[in-house]
PDB file of C-alpha atoms in Angstrom:
ATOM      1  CA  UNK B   1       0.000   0.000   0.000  1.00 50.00           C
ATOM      2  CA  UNK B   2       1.208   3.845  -0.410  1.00 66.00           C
ATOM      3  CA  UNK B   3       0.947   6.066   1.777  1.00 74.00           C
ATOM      4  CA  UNK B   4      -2.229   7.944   2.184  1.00 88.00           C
ATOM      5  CA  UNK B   5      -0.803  11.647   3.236  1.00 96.00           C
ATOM      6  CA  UNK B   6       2.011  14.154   2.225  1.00 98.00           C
ATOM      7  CA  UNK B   7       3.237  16.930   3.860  1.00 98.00           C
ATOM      8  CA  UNK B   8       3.182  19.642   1.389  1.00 98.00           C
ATOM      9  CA  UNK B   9       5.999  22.206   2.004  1.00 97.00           C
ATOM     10  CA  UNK B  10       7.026  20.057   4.770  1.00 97.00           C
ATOM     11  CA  UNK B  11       4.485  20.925   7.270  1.00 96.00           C
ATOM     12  CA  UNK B  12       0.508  20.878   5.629  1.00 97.00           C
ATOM     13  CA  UNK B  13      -0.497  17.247   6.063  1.00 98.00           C
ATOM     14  CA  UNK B  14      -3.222  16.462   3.769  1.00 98.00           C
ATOM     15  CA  UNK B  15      -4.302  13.036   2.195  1.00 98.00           C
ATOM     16  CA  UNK B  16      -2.910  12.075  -1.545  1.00 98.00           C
ATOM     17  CA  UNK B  17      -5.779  11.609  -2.977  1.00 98.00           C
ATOM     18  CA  UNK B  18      -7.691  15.335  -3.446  1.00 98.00           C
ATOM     19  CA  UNK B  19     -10.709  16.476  -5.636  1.00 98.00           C
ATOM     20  CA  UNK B  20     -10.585  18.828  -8.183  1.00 98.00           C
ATOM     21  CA  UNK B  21     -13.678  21.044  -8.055  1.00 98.00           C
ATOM     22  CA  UNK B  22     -13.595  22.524 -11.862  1.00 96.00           C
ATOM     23  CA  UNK B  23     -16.264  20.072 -13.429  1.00 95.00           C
ATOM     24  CA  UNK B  24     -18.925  21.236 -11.212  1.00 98.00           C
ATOM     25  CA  UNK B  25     -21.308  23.408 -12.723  1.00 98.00           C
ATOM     26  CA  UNK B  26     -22.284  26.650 -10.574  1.00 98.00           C
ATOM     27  CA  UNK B  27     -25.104  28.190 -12.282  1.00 97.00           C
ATOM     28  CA  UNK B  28     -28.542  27.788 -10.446  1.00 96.00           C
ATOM     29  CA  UNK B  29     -30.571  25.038 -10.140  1.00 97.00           C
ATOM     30  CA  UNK B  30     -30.458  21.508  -9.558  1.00 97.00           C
ATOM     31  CA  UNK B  31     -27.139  20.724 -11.187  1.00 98.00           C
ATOM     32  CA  UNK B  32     -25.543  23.633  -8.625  1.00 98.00           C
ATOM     33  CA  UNK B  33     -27.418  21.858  -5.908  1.00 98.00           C
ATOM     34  CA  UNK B  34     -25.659  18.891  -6.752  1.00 98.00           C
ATOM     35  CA  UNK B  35     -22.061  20.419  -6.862  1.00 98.00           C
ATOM     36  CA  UNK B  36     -22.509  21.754  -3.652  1.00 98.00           C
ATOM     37  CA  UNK B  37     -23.551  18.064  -2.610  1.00 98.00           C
ATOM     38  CA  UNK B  38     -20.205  16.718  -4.121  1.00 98.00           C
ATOM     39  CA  UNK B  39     -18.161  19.074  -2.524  1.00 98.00           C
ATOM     40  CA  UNK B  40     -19.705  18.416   0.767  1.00 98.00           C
ATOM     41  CA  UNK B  41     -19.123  14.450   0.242  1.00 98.00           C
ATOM     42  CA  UNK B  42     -15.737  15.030  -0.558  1.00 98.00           C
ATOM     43  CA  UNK B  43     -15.007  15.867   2.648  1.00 98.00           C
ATOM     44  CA  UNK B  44     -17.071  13.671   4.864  1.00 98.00           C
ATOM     45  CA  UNK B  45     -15.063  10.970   2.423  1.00 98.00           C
ATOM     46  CA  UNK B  46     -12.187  12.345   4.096  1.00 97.00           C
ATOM     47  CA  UNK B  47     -10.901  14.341   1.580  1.00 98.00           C
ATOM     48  CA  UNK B  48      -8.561  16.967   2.849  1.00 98.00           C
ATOM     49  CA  UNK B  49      -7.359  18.855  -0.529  1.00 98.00           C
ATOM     50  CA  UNK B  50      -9.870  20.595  -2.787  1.00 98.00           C
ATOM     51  CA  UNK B  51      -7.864  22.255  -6.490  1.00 98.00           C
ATOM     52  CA  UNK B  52      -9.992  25.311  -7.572  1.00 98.00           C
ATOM     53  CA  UNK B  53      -9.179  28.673  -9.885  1.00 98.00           C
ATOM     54  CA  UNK B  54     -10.257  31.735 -10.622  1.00 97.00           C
ATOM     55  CA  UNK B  55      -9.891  30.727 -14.250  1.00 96.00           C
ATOM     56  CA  UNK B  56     -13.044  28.476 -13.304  1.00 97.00           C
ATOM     57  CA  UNK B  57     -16.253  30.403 -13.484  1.00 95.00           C
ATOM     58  CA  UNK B  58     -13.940  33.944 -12.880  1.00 95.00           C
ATOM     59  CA  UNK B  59     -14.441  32.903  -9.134  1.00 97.00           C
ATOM     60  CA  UNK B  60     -18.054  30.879  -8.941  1.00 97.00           C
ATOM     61  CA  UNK B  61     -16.356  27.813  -8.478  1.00 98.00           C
ATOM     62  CA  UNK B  62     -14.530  29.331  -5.150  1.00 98.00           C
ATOM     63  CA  UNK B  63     -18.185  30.998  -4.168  1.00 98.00           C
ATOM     64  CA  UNK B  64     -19.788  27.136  -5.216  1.00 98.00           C
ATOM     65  CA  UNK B  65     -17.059  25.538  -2.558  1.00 98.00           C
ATOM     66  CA  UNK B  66     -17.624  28.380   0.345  1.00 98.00           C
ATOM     67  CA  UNK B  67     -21.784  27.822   0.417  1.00 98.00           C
ATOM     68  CA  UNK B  68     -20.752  23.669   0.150  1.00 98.00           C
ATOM     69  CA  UNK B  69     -18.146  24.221   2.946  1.00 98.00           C
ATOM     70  CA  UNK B  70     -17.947  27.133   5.578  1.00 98.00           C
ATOM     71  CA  UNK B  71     -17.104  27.605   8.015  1.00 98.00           C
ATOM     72  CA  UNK B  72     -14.057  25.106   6.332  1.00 98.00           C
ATOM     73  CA  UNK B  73     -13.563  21.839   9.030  1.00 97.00           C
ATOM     74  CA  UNK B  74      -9.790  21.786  10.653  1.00 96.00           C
ATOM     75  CA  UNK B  75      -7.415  19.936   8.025  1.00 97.00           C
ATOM     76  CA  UNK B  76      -9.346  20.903   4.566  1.00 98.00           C
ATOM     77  CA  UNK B  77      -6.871  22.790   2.252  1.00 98.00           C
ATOM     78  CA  UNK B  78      -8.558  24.759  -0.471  1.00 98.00           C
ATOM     79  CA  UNK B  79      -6.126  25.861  -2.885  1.00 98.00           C
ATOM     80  CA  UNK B  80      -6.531  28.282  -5.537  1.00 98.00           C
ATOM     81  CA  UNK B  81      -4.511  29.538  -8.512  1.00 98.00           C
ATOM     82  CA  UNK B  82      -4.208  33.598 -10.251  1.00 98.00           C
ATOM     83  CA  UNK B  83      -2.595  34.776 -13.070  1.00 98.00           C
ATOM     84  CA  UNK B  84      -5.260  34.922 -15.770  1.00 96.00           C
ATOM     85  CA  UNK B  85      -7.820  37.493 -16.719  1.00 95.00           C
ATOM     86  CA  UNK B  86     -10.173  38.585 -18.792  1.00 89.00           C
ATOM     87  CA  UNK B  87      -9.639  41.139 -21.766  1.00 80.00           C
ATOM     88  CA  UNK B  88     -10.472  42.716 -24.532  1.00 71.00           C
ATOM     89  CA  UNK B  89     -14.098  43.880 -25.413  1.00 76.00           C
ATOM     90  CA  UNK B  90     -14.873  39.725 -26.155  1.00 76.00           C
ATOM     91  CA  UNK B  91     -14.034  39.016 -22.478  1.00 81.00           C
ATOM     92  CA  UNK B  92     -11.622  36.065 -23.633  1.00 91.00           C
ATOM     93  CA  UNK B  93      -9.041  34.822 -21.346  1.00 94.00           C
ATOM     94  CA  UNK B  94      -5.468  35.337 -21.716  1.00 95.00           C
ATOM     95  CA  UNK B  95      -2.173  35.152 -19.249  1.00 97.00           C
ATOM     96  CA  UNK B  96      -1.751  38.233 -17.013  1.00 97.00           C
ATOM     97  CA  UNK B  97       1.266  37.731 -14.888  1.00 98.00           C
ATOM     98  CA  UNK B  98       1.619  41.421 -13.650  1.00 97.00           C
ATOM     99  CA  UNK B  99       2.265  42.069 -10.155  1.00 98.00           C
ATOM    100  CA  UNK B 100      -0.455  44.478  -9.881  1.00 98.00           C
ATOM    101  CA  UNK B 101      -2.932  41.882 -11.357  1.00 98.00           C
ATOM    102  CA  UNK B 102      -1.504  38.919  -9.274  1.00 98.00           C
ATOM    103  CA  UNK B 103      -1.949  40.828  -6.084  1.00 98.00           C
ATOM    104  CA  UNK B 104      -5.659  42.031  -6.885  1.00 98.00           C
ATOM    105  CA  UNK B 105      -6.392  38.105  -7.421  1.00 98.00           C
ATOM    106  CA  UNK B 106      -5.085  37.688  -4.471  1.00 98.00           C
ATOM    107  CA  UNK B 107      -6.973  39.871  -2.474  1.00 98.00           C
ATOM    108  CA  UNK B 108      -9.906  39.096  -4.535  1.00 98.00           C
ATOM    109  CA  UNK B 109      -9.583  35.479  -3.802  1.00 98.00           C
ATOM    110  CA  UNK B 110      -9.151  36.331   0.490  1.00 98.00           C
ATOM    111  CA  UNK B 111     -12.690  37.918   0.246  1.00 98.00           C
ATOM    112  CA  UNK B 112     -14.350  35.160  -2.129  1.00 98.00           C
ATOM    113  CA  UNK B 113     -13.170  32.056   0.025  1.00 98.00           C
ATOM    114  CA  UNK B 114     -13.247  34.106   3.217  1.00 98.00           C
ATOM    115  CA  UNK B 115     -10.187  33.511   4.469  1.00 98.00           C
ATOM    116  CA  UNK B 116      -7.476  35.429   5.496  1.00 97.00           C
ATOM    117  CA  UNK B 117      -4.942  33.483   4.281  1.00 98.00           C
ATOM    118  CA  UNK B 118      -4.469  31.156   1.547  1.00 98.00           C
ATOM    119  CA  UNK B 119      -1.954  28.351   2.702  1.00 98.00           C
ATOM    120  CA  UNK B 120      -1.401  27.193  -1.023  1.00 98.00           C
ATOM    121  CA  UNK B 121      -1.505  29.477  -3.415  1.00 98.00           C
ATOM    122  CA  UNK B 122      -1.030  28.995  -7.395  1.00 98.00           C
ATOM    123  CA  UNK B 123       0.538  30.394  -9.970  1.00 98.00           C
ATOM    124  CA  UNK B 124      -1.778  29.428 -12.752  1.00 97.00           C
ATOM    125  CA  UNK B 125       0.715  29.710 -15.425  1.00 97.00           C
ATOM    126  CA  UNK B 126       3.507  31.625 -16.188  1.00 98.00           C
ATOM    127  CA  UNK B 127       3.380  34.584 -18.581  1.00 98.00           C
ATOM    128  CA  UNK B 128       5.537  34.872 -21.090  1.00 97.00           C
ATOM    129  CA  UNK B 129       5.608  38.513 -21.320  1.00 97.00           C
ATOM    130  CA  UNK B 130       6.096  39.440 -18.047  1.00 98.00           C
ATOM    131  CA  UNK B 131       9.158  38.542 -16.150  1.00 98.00           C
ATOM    132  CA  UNK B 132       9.132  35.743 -14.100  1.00 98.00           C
ATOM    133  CA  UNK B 133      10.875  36.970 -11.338  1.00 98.00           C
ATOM    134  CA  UNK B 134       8.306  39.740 -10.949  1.00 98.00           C
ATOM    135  CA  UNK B 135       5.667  37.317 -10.836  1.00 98.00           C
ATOM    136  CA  UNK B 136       6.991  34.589  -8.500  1.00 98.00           C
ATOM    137  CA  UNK B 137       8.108  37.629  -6.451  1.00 98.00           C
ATOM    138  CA  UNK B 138       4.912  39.126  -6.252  1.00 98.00           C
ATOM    139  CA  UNK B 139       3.811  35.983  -4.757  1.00 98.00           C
ATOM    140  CA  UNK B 140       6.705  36.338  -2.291  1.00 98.00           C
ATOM    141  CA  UNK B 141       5.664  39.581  -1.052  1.00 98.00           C
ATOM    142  CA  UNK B 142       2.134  38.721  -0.454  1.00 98.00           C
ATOM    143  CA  UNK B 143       3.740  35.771   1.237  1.00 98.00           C
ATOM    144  CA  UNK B 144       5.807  37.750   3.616  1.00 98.00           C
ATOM    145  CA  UNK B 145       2.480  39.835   4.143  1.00 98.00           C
ATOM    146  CA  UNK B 146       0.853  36.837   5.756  1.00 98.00           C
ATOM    147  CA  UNK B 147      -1.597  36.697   2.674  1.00 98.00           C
ATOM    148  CA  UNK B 148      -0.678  33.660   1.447  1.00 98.00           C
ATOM    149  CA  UNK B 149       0.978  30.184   3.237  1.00 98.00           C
ATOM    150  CA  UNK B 150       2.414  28.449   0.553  1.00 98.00           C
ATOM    151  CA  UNK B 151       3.438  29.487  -3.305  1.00 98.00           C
ATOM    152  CA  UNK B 152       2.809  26.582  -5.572  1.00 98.00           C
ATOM    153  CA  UNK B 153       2.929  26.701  -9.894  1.00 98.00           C
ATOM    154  CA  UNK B 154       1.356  25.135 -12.475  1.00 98.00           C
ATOM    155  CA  UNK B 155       2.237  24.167 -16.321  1.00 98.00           C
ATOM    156  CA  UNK B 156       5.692  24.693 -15.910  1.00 98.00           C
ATOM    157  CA  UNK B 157       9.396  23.755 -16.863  1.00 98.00           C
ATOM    158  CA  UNK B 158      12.366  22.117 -15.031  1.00 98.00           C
ATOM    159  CA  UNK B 159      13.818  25.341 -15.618  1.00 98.00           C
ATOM    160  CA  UNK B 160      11.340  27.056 -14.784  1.00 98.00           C
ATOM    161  CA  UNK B 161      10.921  25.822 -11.729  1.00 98.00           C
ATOM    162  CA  UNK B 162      14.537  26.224 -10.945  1.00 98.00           C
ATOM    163  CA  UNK B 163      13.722  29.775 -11.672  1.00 98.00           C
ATOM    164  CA  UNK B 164      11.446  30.599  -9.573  1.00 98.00           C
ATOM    165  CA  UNK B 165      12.875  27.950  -6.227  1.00 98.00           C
ATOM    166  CA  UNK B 166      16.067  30.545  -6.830  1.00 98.00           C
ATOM    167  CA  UNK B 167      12.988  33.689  -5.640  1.00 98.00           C
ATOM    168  CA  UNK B 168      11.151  31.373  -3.170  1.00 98.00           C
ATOM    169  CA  UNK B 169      10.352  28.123  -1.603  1.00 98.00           C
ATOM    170  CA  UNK B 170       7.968  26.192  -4.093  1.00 98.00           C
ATOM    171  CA  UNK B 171       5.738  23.719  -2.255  1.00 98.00           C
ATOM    172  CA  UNK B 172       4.208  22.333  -5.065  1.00 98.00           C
ATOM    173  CA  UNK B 173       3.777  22.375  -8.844  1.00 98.00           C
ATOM    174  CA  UNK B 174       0.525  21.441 -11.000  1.00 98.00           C
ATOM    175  CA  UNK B 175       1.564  19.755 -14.602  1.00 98.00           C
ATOM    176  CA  UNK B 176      -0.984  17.767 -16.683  1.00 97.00           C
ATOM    177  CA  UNK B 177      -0.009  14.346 -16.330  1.00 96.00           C
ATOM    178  CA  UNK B 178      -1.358  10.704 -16.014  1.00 95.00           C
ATOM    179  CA  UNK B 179      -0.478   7.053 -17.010  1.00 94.00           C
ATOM    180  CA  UNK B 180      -0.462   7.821 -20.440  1.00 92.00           C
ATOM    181  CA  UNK B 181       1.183  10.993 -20.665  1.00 93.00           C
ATOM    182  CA  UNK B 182       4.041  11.441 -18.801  1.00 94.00           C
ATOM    183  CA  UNK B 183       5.592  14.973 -20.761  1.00 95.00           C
ATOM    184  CA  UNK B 184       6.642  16.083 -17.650  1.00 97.00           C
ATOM    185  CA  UNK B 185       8.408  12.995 -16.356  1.00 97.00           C
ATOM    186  CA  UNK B 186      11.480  15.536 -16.136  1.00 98.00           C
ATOM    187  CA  UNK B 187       9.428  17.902 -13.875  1.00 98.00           C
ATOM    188  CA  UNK B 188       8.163  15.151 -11.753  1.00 98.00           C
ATOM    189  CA  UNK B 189      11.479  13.918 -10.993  1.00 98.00           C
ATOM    190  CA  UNK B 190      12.787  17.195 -10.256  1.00 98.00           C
ATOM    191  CA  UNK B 191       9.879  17.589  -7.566  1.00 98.00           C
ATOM    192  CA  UNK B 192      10.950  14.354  -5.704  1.00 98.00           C
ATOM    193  CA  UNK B 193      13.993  15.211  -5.352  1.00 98.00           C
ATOM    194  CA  UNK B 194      13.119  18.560  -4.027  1.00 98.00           C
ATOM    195  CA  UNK B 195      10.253  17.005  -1.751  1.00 98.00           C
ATOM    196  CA  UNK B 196       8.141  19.689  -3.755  1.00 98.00           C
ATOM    197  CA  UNK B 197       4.333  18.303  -4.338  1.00 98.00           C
ATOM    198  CA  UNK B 198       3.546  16.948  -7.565  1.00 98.00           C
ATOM    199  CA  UNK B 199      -0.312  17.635  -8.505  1.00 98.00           C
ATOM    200  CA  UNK B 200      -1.204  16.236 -11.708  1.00 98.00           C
ATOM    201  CA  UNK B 201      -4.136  17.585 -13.644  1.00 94.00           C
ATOM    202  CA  UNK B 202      -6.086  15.487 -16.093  1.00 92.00           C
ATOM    203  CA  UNK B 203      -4.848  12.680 -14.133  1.00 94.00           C
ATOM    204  CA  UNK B 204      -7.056  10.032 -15.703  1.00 91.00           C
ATOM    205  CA  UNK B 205      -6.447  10.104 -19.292  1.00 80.00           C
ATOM    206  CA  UNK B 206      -7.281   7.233 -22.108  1.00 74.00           C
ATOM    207  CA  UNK B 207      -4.970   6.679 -25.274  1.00 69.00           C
ATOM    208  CA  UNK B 208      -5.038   4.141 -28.126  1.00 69.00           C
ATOM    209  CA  UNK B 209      -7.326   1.273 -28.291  1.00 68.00           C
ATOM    210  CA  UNK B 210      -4.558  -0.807 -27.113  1.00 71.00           C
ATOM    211  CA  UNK B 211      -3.003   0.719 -24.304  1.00 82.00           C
ATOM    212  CA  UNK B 212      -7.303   0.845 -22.974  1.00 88.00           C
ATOM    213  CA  UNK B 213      -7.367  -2.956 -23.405  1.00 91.00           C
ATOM    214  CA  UNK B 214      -4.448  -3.587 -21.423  1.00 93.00           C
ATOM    215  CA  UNK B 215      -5.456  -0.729 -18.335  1.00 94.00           C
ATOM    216  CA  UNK B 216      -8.724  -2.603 -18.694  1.00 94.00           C
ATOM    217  CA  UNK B 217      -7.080  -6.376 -18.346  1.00 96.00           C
ATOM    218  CA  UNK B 218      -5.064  -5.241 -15.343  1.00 96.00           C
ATOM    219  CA  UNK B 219      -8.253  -3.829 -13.860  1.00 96.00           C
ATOM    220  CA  UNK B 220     -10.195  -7.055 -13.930  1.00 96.00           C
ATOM    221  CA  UNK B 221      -7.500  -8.998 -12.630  1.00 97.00           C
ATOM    222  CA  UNK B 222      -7.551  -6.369  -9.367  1.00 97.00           C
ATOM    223  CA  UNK B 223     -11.464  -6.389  -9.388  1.00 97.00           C
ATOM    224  CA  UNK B 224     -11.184  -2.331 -10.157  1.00 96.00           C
ATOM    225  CA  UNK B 225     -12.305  -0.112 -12.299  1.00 95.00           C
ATOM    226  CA  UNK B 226      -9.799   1.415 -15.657  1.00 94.00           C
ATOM    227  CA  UNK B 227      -9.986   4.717 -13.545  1.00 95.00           C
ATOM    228  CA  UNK B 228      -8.964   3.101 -10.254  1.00 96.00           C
ATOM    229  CA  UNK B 229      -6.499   1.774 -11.890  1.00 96.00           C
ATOM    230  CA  UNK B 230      -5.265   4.906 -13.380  1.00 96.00           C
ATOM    231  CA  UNK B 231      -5.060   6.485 -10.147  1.00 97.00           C
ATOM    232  CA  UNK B 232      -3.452   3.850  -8.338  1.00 97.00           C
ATOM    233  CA  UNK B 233      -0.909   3.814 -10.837  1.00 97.00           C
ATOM    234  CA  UNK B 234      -0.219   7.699 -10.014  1.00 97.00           C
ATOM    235  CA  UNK B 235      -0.096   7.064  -6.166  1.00 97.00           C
ATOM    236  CA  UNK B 236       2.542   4.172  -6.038  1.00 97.00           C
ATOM    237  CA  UNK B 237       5.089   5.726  -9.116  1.00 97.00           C
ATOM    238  CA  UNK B 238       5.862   8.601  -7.242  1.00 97.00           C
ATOM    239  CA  UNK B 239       5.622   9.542  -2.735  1.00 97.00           C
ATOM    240  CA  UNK B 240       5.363  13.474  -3.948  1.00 98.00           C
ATOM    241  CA  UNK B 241       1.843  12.674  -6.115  1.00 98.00           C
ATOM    242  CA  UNK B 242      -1.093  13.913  -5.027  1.00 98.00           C
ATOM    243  CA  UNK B 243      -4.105  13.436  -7.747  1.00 98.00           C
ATOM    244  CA  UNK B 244      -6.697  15.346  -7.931  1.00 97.00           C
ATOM    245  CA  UNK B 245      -9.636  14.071  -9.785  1.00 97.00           C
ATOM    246  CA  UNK B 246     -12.181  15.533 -10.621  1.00 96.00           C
ATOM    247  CA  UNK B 247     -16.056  14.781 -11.275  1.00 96.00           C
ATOM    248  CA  UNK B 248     -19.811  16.176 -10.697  1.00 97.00           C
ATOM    249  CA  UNK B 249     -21.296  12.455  -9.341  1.00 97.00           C
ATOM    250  CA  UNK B 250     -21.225  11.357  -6.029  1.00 98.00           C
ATOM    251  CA  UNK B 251     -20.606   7.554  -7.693  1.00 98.00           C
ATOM    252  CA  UNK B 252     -17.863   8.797  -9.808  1.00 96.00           C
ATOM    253  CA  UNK B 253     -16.395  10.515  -6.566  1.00 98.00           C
ATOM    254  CA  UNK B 254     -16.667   7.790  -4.352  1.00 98.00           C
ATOM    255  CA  UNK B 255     -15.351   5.271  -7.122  1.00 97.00           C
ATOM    256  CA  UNK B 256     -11.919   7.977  -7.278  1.00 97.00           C
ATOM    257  CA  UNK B 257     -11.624   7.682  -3.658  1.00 97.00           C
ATOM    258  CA  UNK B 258     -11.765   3.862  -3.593  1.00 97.00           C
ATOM    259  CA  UNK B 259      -8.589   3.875  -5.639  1.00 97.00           C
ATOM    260  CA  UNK B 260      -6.526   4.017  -2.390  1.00 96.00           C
ATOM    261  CA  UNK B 261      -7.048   0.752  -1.406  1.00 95.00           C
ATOM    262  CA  UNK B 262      -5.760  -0.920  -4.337  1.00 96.00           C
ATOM    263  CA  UNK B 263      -2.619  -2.808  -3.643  1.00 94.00           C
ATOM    264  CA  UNK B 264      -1.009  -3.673  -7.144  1.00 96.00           C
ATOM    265  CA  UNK B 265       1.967  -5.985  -7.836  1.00 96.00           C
ATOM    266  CA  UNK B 266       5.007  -5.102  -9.569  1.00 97.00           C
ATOM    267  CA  UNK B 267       4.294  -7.139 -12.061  1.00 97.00           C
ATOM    268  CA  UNK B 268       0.775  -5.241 -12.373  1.00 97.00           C
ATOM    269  CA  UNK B 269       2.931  -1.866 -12.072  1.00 97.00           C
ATOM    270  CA  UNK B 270       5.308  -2.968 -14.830  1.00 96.00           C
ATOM    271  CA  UNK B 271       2.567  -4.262 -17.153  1.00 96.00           C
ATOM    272  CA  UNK B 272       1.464  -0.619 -17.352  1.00 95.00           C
ATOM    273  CA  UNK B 273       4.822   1.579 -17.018  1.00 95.00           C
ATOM    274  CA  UNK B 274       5.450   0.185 -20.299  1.00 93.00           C
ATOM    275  CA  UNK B 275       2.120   2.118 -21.808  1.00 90.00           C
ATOM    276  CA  UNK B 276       3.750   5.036 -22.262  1.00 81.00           C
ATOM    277  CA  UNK B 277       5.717   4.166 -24.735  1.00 73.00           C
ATOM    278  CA  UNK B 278       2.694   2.996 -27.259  1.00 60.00           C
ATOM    279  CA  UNK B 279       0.432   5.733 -25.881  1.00 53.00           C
TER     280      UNK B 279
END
């Protein structure tokens, strides 16, 4: 079995296995009535680390998550992530990195979750055209203003990273990755070594026909389901992995969850490190 908690930035025990709140929809009505009852079953499942942005809704998924859960129960980490805005007269999204911008999010995102401090705090990705140094320390000095607990990134080099650990402590870094894409094997391996958490997005992924039927065979033989598998597979290749999927059904949730508990053999394990080379 693999251990069910990490200590991200050496100190903020939560368990591995998180939820990641974008999927749930937070206009009125029944299907915001059921986010809110997702988010509350997360946690009385235990879980203890919720993803959200303001990218997501521009801030209704952090106002969906503070009806579902305040006053927030001891433990629960709620992280968010800044750095992209809205522009233009078509409203579209784009990468805004400036200080000024980064610390309005900020304080933006203090009075949506109702907090006064955010103990993990995102950099949702880094923009090009504004230096990074200026960004990560931006994020420094809201740090040292007891605004924010932890700095974390997301979507982001090995140099990058190096970059920015050269500013400030990183706790943790969010990079798309899963059993069948590992892109940012390079980054992952950097964030073990550093004992920085590793939170893949899109960690359950599918690829060719092939590579399903074989996630699929190993599955049966472990009486689990292809995602279970998927996630298992995340939690035992690296101790600095936390997952965070995400999904608006109870069932789906509770299935994620469940993934935990599956004890795989190396044989199992080696059966699908090899997928990533057909994938």
């Amino acid at each position: 079995m693999t251990s069910a908690a990490f200590c991200i930035g050496g100190d903020l025990k939560v368990r591995r296995l998180g939820f990641g709140a974008m999927h749930l929809p937070t206009d009125p009505g029944p299907d915001r009535e059921n986010s809110l009852a997702v988010a509350r079953r997360a946690v009385e499942l235990g879980v203890t680390l919720i993803d959200t942005a303001y990218l997501y809704g521009g801030g209704a998924n952090e106002e969906l998550l503070v009806e579902a859960l305040h006053p927030y129960p001891d433990g629960l980490l709620i992280t968010t992530k800044v750095g992209l805005a809205r522009s233009g007269p078509s409203g579209d999204w784009k990468l805004d990195g400036r200080p000024a911008v980064l610390r309005e999010q900020v304080e933006q995102a203090l009075r949506r979750l109702r907090m006064e401090r955010i103990e993990l705090l995102q950099l949702h990705r880094i923009d090009p055209d504004t230096p990074l140094a200026d960004q990560v320390g931006t994020l420094r000095d809201l740090q040292a203003e007891g605004k924010i607990g932890r700095i974390g990134l997301s979507e982001v080099t090995v140099d990058q990273l190096d970059q920015a650990r050269a500013i400030v402590d990183i706790a943790s870094v969010q990079n798309r990755y899963n059993l069948l894409d590992r892109e940012h094997e390079a980054v992952l391996a950097a964030c073990e070594a550093a004992g920085i958490a590793f939170l893949p997005w899109r960690p359950v992924a599918w690829g060719d026909a092939g590579a399903q039927a074989e996630i699929a065979a190993v599955a049966a033989e472990l009486d689990a389901t292809p995602t279970q598998v998927a996630l298992a597979w995340l939690l035992g290749h690296s101790p600095v992995i936390l997952p965070i999927p995400g999904t608006a059904r109870i069932a789906h949730l509770e299935e994620n969850l469940a993934a935990e508990r599956i004890e795989m053999t190396p044989v199992h394990r080696e059966r699908l490190d090899r997928l990533a080379e057909v994938a």
